[in-house]
CSV table of C-alpha atoms and ligand atoms in Angstrom, one decimal:
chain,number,residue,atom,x,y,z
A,1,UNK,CA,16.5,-11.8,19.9
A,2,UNK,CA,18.4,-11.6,16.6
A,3,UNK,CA,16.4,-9.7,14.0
A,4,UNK,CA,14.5,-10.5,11.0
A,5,UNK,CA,16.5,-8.9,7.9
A,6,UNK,CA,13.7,-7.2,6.0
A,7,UNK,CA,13.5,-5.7,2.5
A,8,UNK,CA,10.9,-3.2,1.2
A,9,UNK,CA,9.9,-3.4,-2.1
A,10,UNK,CA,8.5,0.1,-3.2
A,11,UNK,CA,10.7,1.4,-0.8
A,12,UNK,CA,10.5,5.1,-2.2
A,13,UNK,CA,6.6,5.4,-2.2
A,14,UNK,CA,4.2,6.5,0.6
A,15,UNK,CA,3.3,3.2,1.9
A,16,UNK,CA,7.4,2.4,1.2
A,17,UNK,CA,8.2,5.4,3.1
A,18,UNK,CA,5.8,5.0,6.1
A,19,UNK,CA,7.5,1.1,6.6
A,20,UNK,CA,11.3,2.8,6.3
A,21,UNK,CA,10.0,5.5,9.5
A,22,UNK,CA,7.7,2.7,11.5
A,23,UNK,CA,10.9,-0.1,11.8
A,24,UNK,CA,13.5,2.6,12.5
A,25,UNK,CA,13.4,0.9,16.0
A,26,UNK,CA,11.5,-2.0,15.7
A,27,UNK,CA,12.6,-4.9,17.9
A,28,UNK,CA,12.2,-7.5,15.5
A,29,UNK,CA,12.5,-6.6,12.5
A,30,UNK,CA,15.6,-4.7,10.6
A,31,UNK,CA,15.4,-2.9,7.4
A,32,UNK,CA,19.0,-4.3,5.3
A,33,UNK,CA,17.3,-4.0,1.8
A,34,UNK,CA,15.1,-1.7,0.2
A,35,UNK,CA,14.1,-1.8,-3.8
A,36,UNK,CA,12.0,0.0,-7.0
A,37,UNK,CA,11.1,0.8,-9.7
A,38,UNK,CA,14.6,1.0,-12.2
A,39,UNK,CA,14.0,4.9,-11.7
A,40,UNK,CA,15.3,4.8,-8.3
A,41,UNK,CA,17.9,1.9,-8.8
A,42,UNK,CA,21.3,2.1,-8.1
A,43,UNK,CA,21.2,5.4,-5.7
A,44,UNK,CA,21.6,5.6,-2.2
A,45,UNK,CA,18.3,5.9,-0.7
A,46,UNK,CA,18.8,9.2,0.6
A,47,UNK,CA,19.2,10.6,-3.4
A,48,UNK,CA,16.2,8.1,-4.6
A,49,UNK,CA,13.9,10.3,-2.2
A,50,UNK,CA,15.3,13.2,-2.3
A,51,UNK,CA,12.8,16.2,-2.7
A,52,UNK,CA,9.4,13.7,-2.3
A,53,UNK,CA,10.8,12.3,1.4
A,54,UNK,CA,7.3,13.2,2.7
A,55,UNK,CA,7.5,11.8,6.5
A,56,UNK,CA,8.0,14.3,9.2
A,57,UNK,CA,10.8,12.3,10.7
A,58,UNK,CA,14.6,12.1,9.5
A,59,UNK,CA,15.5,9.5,7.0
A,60,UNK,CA,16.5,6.8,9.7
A,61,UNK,CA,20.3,6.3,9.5
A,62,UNK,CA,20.5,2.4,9.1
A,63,UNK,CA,18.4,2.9,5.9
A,64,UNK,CA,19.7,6.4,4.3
A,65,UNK,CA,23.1,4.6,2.7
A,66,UNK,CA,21.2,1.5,1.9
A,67,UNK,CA,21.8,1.1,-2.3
A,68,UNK,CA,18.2,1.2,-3.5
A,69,UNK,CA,18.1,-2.6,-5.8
A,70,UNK,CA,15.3,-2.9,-8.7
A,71,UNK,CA,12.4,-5.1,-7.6
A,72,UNK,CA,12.7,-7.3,-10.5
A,73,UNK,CA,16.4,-8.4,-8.9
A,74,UNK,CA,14.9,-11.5,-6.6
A,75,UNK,CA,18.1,-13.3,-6.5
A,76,UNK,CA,20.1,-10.4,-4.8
A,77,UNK,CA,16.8,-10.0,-2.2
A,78,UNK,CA,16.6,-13.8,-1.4
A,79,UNK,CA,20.7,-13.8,0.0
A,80,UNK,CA,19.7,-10.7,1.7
A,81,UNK,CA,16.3,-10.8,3.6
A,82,UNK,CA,14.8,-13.2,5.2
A,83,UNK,CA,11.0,-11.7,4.3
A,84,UNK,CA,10.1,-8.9,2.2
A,85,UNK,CA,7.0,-6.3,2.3
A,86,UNK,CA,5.6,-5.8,-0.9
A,87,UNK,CA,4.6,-1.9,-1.8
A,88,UNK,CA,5.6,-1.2,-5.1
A,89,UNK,CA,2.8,0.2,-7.7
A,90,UNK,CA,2.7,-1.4,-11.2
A,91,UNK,CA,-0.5,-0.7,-13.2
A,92,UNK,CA,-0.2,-4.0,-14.6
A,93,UNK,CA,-1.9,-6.3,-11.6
A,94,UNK,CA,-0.5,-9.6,-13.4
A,95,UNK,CA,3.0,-8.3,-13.6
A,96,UNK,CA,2.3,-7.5,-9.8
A,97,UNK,CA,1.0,-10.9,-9.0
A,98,UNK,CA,4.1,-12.4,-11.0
A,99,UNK,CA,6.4,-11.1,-9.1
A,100,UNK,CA,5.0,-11.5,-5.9
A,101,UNK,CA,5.0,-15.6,-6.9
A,102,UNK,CA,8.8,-15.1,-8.1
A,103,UNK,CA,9.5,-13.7,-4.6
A,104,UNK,CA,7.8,-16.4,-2.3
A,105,UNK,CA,9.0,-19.0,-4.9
A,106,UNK,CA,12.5,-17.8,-3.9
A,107,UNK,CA,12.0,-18.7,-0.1
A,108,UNK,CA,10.8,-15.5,0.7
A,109,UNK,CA,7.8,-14.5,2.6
A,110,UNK,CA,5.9,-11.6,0.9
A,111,UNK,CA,3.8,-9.5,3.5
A,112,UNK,CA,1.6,-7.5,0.9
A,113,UNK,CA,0.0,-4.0,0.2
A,114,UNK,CA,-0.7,-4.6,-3.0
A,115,UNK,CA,-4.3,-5.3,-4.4
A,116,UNK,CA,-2.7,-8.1,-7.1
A,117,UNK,CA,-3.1,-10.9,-4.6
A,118,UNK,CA,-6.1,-9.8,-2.5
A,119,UNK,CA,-8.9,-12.0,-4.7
A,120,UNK,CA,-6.0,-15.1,-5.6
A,121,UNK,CA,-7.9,-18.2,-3.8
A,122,UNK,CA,-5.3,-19.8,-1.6
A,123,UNK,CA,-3.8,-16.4,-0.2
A,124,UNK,CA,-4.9,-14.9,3.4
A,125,UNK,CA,-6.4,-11.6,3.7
A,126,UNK,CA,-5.6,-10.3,6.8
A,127,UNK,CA,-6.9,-7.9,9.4
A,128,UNK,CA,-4.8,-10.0,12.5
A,129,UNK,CA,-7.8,-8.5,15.0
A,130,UNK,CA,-10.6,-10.2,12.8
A,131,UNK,CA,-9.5,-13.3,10.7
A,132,UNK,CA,-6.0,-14.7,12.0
A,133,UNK,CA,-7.5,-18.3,11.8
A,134,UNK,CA,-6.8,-17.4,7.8
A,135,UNK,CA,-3.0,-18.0,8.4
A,136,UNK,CA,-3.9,-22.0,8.2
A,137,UNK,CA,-4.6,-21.6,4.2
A,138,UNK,CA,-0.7,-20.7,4.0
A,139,UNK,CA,0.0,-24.1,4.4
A,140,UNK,CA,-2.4,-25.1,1.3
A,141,UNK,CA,-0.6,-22.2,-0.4
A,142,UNK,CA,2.5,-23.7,0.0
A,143,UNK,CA,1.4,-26.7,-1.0
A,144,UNK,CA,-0.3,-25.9,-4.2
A,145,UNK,CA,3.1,-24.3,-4.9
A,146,UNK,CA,5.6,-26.7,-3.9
A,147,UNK,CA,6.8,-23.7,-1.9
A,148,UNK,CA,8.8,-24.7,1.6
A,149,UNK,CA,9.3,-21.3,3.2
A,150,UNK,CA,8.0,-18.4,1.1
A,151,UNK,CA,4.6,-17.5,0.9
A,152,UNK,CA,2.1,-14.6,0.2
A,153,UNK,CA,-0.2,-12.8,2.8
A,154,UNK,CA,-1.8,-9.8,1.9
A,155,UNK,CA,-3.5,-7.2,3.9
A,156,UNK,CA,-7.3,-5.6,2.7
A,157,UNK,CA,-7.9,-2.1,1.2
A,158,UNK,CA,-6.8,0.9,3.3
A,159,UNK,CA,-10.6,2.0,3.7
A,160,UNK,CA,-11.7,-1.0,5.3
A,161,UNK,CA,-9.9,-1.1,8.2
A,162,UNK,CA,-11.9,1.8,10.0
A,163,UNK,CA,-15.2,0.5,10.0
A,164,UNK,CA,-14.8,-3.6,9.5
A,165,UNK,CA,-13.3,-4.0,12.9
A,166,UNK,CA,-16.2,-2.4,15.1
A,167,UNK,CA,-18.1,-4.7,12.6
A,168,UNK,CA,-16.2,-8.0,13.7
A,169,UNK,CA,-16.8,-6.7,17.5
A,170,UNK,CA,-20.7,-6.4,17.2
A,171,UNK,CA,-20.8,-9.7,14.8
A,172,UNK,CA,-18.1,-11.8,17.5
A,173,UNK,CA,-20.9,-10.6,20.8
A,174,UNK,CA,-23.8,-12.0,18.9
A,175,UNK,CA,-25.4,-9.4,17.2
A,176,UNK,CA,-24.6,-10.0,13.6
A,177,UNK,CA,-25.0,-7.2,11.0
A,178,UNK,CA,-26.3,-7.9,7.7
A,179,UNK,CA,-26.8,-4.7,5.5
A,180,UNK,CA,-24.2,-1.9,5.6
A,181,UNK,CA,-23.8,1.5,3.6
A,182,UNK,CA,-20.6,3.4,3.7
A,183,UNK,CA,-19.6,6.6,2.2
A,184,UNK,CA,-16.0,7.2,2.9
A,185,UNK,CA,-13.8,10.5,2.6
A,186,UNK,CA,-10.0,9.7,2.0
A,187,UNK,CA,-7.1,11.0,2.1
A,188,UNK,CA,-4.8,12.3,-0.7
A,189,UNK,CA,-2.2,10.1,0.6
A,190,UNK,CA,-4.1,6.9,-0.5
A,191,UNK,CA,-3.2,7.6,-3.8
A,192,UNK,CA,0.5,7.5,-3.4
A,193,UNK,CA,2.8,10.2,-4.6
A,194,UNK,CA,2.7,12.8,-6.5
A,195,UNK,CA,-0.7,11.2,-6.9
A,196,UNK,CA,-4.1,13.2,-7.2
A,197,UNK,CA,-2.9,16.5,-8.9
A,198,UNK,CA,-3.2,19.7,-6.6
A,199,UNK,CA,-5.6,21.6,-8.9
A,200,UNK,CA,-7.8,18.6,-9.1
A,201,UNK,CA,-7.7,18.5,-5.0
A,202,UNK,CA,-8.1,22.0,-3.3
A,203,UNK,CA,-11.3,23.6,-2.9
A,204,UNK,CA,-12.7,20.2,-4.4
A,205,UNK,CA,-13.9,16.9,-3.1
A,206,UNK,CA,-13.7,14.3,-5.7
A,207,UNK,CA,-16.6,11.9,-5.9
A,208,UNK,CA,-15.1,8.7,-7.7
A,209,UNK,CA,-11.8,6.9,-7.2
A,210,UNK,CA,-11.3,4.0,-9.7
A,211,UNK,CA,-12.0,0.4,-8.3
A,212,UNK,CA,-12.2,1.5,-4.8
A,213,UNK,CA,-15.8,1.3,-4.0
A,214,UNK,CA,-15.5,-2.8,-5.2
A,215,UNK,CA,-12.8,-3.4,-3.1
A,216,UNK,CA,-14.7,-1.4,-0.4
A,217,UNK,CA,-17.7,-4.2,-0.9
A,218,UNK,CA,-15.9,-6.9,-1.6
A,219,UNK,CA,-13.1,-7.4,1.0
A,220,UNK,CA,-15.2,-7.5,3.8
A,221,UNK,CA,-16.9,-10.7,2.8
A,222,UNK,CA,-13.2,-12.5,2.3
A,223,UNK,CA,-12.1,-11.5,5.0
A,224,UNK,CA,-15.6,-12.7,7.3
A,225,UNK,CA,-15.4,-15.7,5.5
A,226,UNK,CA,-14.4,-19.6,6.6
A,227,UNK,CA,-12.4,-21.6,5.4
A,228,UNK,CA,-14.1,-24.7,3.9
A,229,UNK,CA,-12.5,-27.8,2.2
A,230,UNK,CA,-9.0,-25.9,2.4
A,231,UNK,CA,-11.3,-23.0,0.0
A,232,UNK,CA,-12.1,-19.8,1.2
A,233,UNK,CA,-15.9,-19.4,1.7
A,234,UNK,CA,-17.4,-15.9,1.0
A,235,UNK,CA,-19.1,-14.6,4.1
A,236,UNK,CA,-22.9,-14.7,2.4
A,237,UNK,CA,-24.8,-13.0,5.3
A,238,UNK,CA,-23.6,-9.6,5.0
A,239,UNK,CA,-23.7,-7.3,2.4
A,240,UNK,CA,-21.9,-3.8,1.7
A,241,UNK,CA,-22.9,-1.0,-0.3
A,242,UNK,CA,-20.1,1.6,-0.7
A,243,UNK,CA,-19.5,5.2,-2.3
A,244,UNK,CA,-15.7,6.5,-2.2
A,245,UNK,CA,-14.9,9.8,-2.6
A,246,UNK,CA,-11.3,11.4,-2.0
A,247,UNK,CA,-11.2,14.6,0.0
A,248,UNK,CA,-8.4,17.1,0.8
A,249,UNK,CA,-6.5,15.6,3.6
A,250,UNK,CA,-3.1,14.7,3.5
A,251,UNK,CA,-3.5,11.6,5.7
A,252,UNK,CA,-6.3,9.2,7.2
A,253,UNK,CA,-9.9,8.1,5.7
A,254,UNK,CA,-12.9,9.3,7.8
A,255,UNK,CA,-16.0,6.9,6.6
A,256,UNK,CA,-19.6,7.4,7.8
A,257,UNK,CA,-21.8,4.2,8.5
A,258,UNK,CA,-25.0,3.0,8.3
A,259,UNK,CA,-25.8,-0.6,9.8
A,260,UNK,CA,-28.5,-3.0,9.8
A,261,UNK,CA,-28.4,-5.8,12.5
A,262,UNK,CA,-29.7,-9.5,11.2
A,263,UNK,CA,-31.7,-10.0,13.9
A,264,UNK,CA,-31.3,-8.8,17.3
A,265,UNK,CA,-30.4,-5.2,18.1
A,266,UNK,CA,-28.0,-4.3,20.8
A,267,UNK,CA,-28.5,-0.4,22.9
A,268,UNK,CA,-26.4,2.2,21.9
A,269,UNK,CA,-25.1,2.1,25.3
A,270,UNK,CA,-24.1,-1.9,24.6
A,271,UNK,CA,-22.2,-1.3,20.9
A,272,UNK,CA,-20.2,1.3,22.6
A,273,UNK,CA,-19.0,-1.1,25.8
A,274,UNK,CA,-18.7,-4.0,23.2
A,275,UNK,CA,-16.2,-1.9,21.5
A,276,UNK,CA,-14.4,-0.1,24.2
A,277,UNK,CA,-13.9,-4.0,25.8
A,278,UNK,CA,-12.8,-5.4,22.2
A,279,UNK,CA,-9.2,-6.6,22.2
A,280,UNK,CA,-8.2,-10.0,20.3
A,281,UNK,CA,-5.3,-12.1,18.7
A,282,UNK,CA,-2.6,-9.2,18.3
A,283,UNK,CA,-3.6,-8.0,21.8
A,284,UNK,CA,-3.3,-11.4,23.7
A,285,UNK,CA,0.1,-11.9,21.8
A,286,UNK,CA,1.0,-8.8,23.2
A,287,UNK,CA,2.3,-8.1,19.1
A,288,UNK,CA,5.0,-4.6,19.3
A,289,UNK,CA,2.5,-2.6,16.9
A,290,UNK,CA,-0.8,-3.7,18.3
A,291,UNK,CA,-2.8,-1.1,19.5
A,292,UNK,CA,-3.5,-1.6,23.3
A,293,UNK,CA,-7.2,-0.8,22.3
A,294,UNK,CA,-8.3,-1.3,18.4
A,295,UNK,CA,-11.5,0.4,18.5
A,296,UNK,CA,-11.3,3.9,20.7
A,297,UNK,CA,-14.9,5.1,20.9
A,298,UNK,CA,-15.3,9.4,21.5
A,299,UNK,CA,-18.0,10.6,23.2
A,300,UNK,CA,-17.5,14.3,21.5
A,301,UNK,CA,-19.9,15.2,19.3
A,302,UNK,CA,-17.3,15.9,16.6
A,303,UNK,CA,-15.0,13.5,16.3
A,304,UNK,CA,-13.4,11.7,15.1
A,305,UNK,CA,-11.2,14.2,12.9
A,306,UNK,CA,-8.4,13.2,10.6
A,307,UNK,CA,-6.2,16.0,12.6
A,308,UNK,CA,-7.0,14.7,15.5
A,309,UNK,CA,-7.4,11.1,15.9
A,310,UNK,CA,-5.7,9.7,12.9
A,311,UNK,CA,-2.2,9.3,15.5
A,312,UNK,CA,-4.2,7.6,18.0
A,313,UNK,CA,-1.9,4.7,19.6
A,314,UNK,CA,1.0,5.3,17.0
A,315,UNK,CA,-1.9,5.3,14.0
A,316,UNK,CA,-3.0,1.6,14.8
A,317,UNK,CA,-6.4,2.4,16.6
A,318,UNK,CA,-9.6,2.6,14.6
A,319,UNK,CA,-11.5,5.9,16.5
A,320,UNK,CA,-15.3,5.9,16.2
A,321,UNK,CA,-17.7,8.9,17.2
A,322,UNK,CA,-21.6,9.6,16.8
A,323,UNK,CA,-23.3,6.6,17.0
A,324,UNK,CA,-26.8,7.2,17.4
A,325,UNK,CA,-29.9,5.7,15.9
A,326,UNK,CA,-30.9,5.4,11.9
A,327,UNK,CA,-34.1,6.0,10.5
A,328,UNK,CA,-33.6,3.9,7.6
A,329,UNK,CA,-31.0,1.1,9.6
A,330,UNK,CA,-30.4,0.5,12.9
A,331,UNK,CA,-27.4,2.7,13.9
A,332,UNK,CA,-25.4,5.1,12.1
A,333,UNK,CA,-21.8,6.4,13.1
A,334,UNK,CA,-18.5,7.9,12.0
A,335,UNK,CA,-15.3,5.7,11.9
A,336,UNK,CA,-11.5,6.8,11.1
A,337,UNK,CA,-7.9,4.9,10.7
A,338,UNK,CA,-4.9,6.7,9.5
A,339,UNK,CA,-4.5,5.0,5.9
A,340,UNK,CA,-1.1,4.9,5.4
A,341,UNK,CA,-0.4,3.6,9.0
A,342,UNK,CA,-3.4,0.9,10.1
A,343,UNK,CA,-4.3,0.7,6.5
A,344,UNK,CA,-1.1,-0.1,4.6
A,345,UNK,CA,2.4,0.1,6.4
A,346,UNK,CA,1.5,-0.4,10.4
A,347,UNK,CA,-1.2,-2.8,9.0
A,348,UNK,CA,1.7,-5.1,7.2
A,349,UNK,CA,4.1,-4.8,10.2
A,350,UNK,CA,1.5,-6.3,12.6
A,351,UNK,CA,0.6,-8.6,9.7
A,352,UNK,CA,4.5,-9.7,10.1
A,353,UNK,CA,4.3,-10.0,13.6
A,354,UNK,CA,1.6,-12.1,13.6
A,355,UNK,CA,3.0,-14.5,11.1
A,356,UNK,CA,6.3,-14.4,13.7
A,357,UNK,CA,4.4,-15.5,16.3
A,358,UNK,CA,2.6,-18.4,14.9
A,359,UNK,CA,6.2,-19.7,12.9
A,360,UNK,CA,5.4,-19.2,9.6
A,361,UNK,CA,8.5,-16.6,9.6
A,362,UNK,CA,11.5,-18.5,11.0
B,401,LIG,P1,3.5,5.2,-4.7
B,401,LIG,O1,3.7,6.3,-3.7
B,401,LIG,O2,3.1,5.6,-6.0
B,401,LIG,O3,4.8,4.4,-4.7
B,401,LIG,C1,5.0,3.4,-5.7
B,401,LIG,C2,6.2,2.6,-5.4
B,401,LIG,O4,6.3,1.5,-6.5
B,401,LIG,C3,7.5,3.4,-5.6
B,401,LIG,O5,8.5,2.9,-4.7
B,401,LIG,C4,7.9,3.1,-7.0
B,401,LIG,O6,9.3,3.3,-7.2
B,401,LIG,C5,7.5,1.7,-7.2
B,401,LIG,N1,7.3,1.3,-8.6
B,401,LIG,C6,6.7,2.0,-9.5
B,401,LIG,N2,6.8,1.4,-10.7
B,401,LIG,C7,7.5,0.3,-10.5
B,401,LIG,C8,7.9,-0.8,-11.3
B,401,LIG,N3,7.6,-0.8,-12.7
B,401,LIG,N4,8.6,-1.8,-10.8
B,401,LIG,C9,8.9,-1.8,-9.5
B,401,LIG,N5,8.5,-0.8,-8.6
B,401,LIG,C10,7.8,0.2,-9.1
B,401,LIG,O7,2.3,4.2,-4.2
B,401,LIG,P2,1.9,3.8,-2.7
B,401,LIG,O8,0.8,4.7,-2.2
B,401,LIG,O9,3.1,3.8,-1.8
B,401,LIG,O10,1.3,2.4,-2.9
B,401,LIG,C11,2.1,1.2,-2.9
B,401,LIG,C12,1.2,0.0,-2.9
B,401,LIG,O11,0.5,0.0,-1.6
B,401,LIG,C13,0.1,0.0,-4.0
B,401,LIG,O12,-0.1,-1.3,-4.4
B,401,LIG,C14,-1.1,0.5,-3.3
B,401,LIG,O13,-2.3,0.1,-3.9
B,401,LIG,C15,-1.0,0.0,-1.9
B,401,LIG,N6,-1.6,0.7,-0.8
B,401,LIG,C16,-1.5,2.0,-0.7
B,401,LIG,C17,-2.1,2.7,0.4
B,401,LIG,C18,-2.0,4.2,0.6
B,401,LIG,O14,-2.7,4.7,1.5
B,401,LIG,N7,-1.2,4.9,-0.1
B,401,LIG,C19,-2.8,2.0,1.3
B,401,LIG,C20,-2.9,0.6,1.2
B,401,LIG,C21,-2.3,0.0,0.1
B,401,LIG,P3,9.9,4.6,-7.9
B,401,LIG,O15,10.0,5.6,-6.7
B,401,LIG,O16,11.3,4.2,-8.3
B,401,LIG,O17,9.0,5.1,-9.0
């Protein structure tokens, strides 16, 4: 199969970084093109990360010579990729948003990280295990756009992705839940690099982190939702009530969870074979980074642990431990995803995939 020629926009970040190491060998996909911010712009790749390269791998060869371009250059990236994941971080989320259009309005396809595009009303927000039934609005998309190939596809929140899957497991083998509250822990990583400052950080848990904990609520009901009258439809029977809080740990976000069912209530025994069988869309399709098993469930009493289970299956799998009864809810548990992996750069290659399989890359 001849590869997909792929360019990374926010190649130098964490998220940037994490895609550069994850398709050193990926059989689809090739990395020919990698941009940033006008900082890094017209070095090799190798001297735009040098002293903040912060994967434990080598810089792969294919990419280390690679001239880093500026973002804002989307002629020279249309003659050279044929899709591009977005990564870059611009405090401005219009200017984000704009250039994300520019990019799809060039013939690209623009498999997102960024939040910019998340809440825009024709653009999929994907988890491919929960909602890949979402890829049909890409057509209305296009439409609204008078765009022919490009496009914008977006994956949710790096927090999410730990706890809404065993969610969509228990909701898909008819026990629906309706009320959840989350607390999660995450990592320093999730704020990019040099992010959180160090004395802020050790010996310190800190109890806010701006605009996650809507996100956190939010999201989820997108990415439930239907599509109704080529409209995304809000999931209106579940609601989420979230405090975020960023710990000391370089990578992965731990979350604990309390959930309410809407009606019936499955045995403890039940969740945990519903979610040991759960496989879906990326699984069937037999998709290069899907995990063989999203949801792992642990049986010892403590885990998961960042250090421990945020590699599970190459960082893709969602581990879960503790589950045991609430006074207050139903159940309660602890859930865990790597963040930069599942919940940003693994998370947009299988997003890739997925849109590969179903021809809306060509
Ligand atoms: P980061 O480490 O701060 O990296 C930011 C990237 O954006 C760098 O490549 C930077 O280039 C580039 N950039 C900065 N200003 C720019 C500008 N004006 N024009 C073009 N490029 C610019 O951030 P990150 O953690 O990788 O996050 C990247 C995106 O992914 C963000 O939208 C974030 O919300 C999202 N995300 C992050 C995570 C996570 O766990 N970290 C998870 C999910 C989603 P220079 O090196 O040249 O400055």
């Amino acid at each position: 199969m001849k590869k997909f020629k792929v360019g990374i926009l926010g190649a130098t970040g964490m998220v940037g970084q994490n895609y550069v190491r994850l398709l050193e060998n990926h059989p689809w996909f090739q990395v020919v093109y990698v941009a940033a911010s006008t900082n890094s712009a017209g070095v090799t790749y190798e001297e735009a990360v040098k002293g903040r390269w912060h994967m434990n791998t080598p810089i792969p060869e294919k990419v280390r010579n690679l001239i880093v371009e500026d973002v804002a250059n989307i002629e020279k990236a249309s003659k050279k990729c044929d899709f591009v994941f977005s990564a870059f971080e611009i405090s401005d989320k219009n200017l984000v948003k704009e250039i994300e259009e520019k990019y799809a309005a060039a013939h690209m396809p623009v498999v997102s990280n960024a939040s910019a595009n998340r809440k825009t009303d024709d653009v999929p927000m994907l988890i491919p295990e929960i909602n890949s039934d979402h890829l049909k609005m890409i057509k209305i998309q296009q439409k609204n756009h008078g765009w022919s190939k490009g496009f914008i596809a977006v994956k949710p929140n790096c927090s999410l992705q730990s706890y809404l899957t065993p969610i969509y497991a228990l909701n898909k083998a008819g026990y629906p839940v309706k009320k959840i509250i989350i607390t999660t822990l995450q990592a320093v990583s999730g704020a990019g690099y040099p992010g959180v400052p160090s004395l802020d950080m050790i010996d310190n848990v800190v109890p806010f982190i701006g605009g996650e904990e809507e996100k956190t609520e939010e999201e989820p009901l997108k990415i439930l939702g239907s599509i109704v009258n080529n409209k995304f439809v809000n999931n209106k029977d579940l609601t989420v009530s979230a405090t975020c809080t960023r710990v000391p740990v370089t990578n992965s976000h731990l979350a604990t969870v309390n959930i309410l069912f809407k009606d019936k209530k499955p045995t403890k025994e039940e969740i945990i074979k519903i979610w040991r069988n759960f496989k879906s869309v990326p699984q069937d399709l037999k998709l290069p980074f899907a995990p063989i098993n999203p949801i792992i469930y642990r049986e010892e009493e403590n885990r998961p642990q960042p250090a421990k289970d945020r590699d599970t299956d190459k960082g893709m799998a969602v581990t879960i431990g503790r589950l045991r009864p609430c006074k207050i809810f139903d159940y309660k548990f602890v859930a865990l995803s790597h963040n930069t992996v599942r919940g940003a750069a693994g998370g947009g290659i299988l997003n890739a995939e997925l849109l590969v399989k179903e021809g809306y890359i060509k």
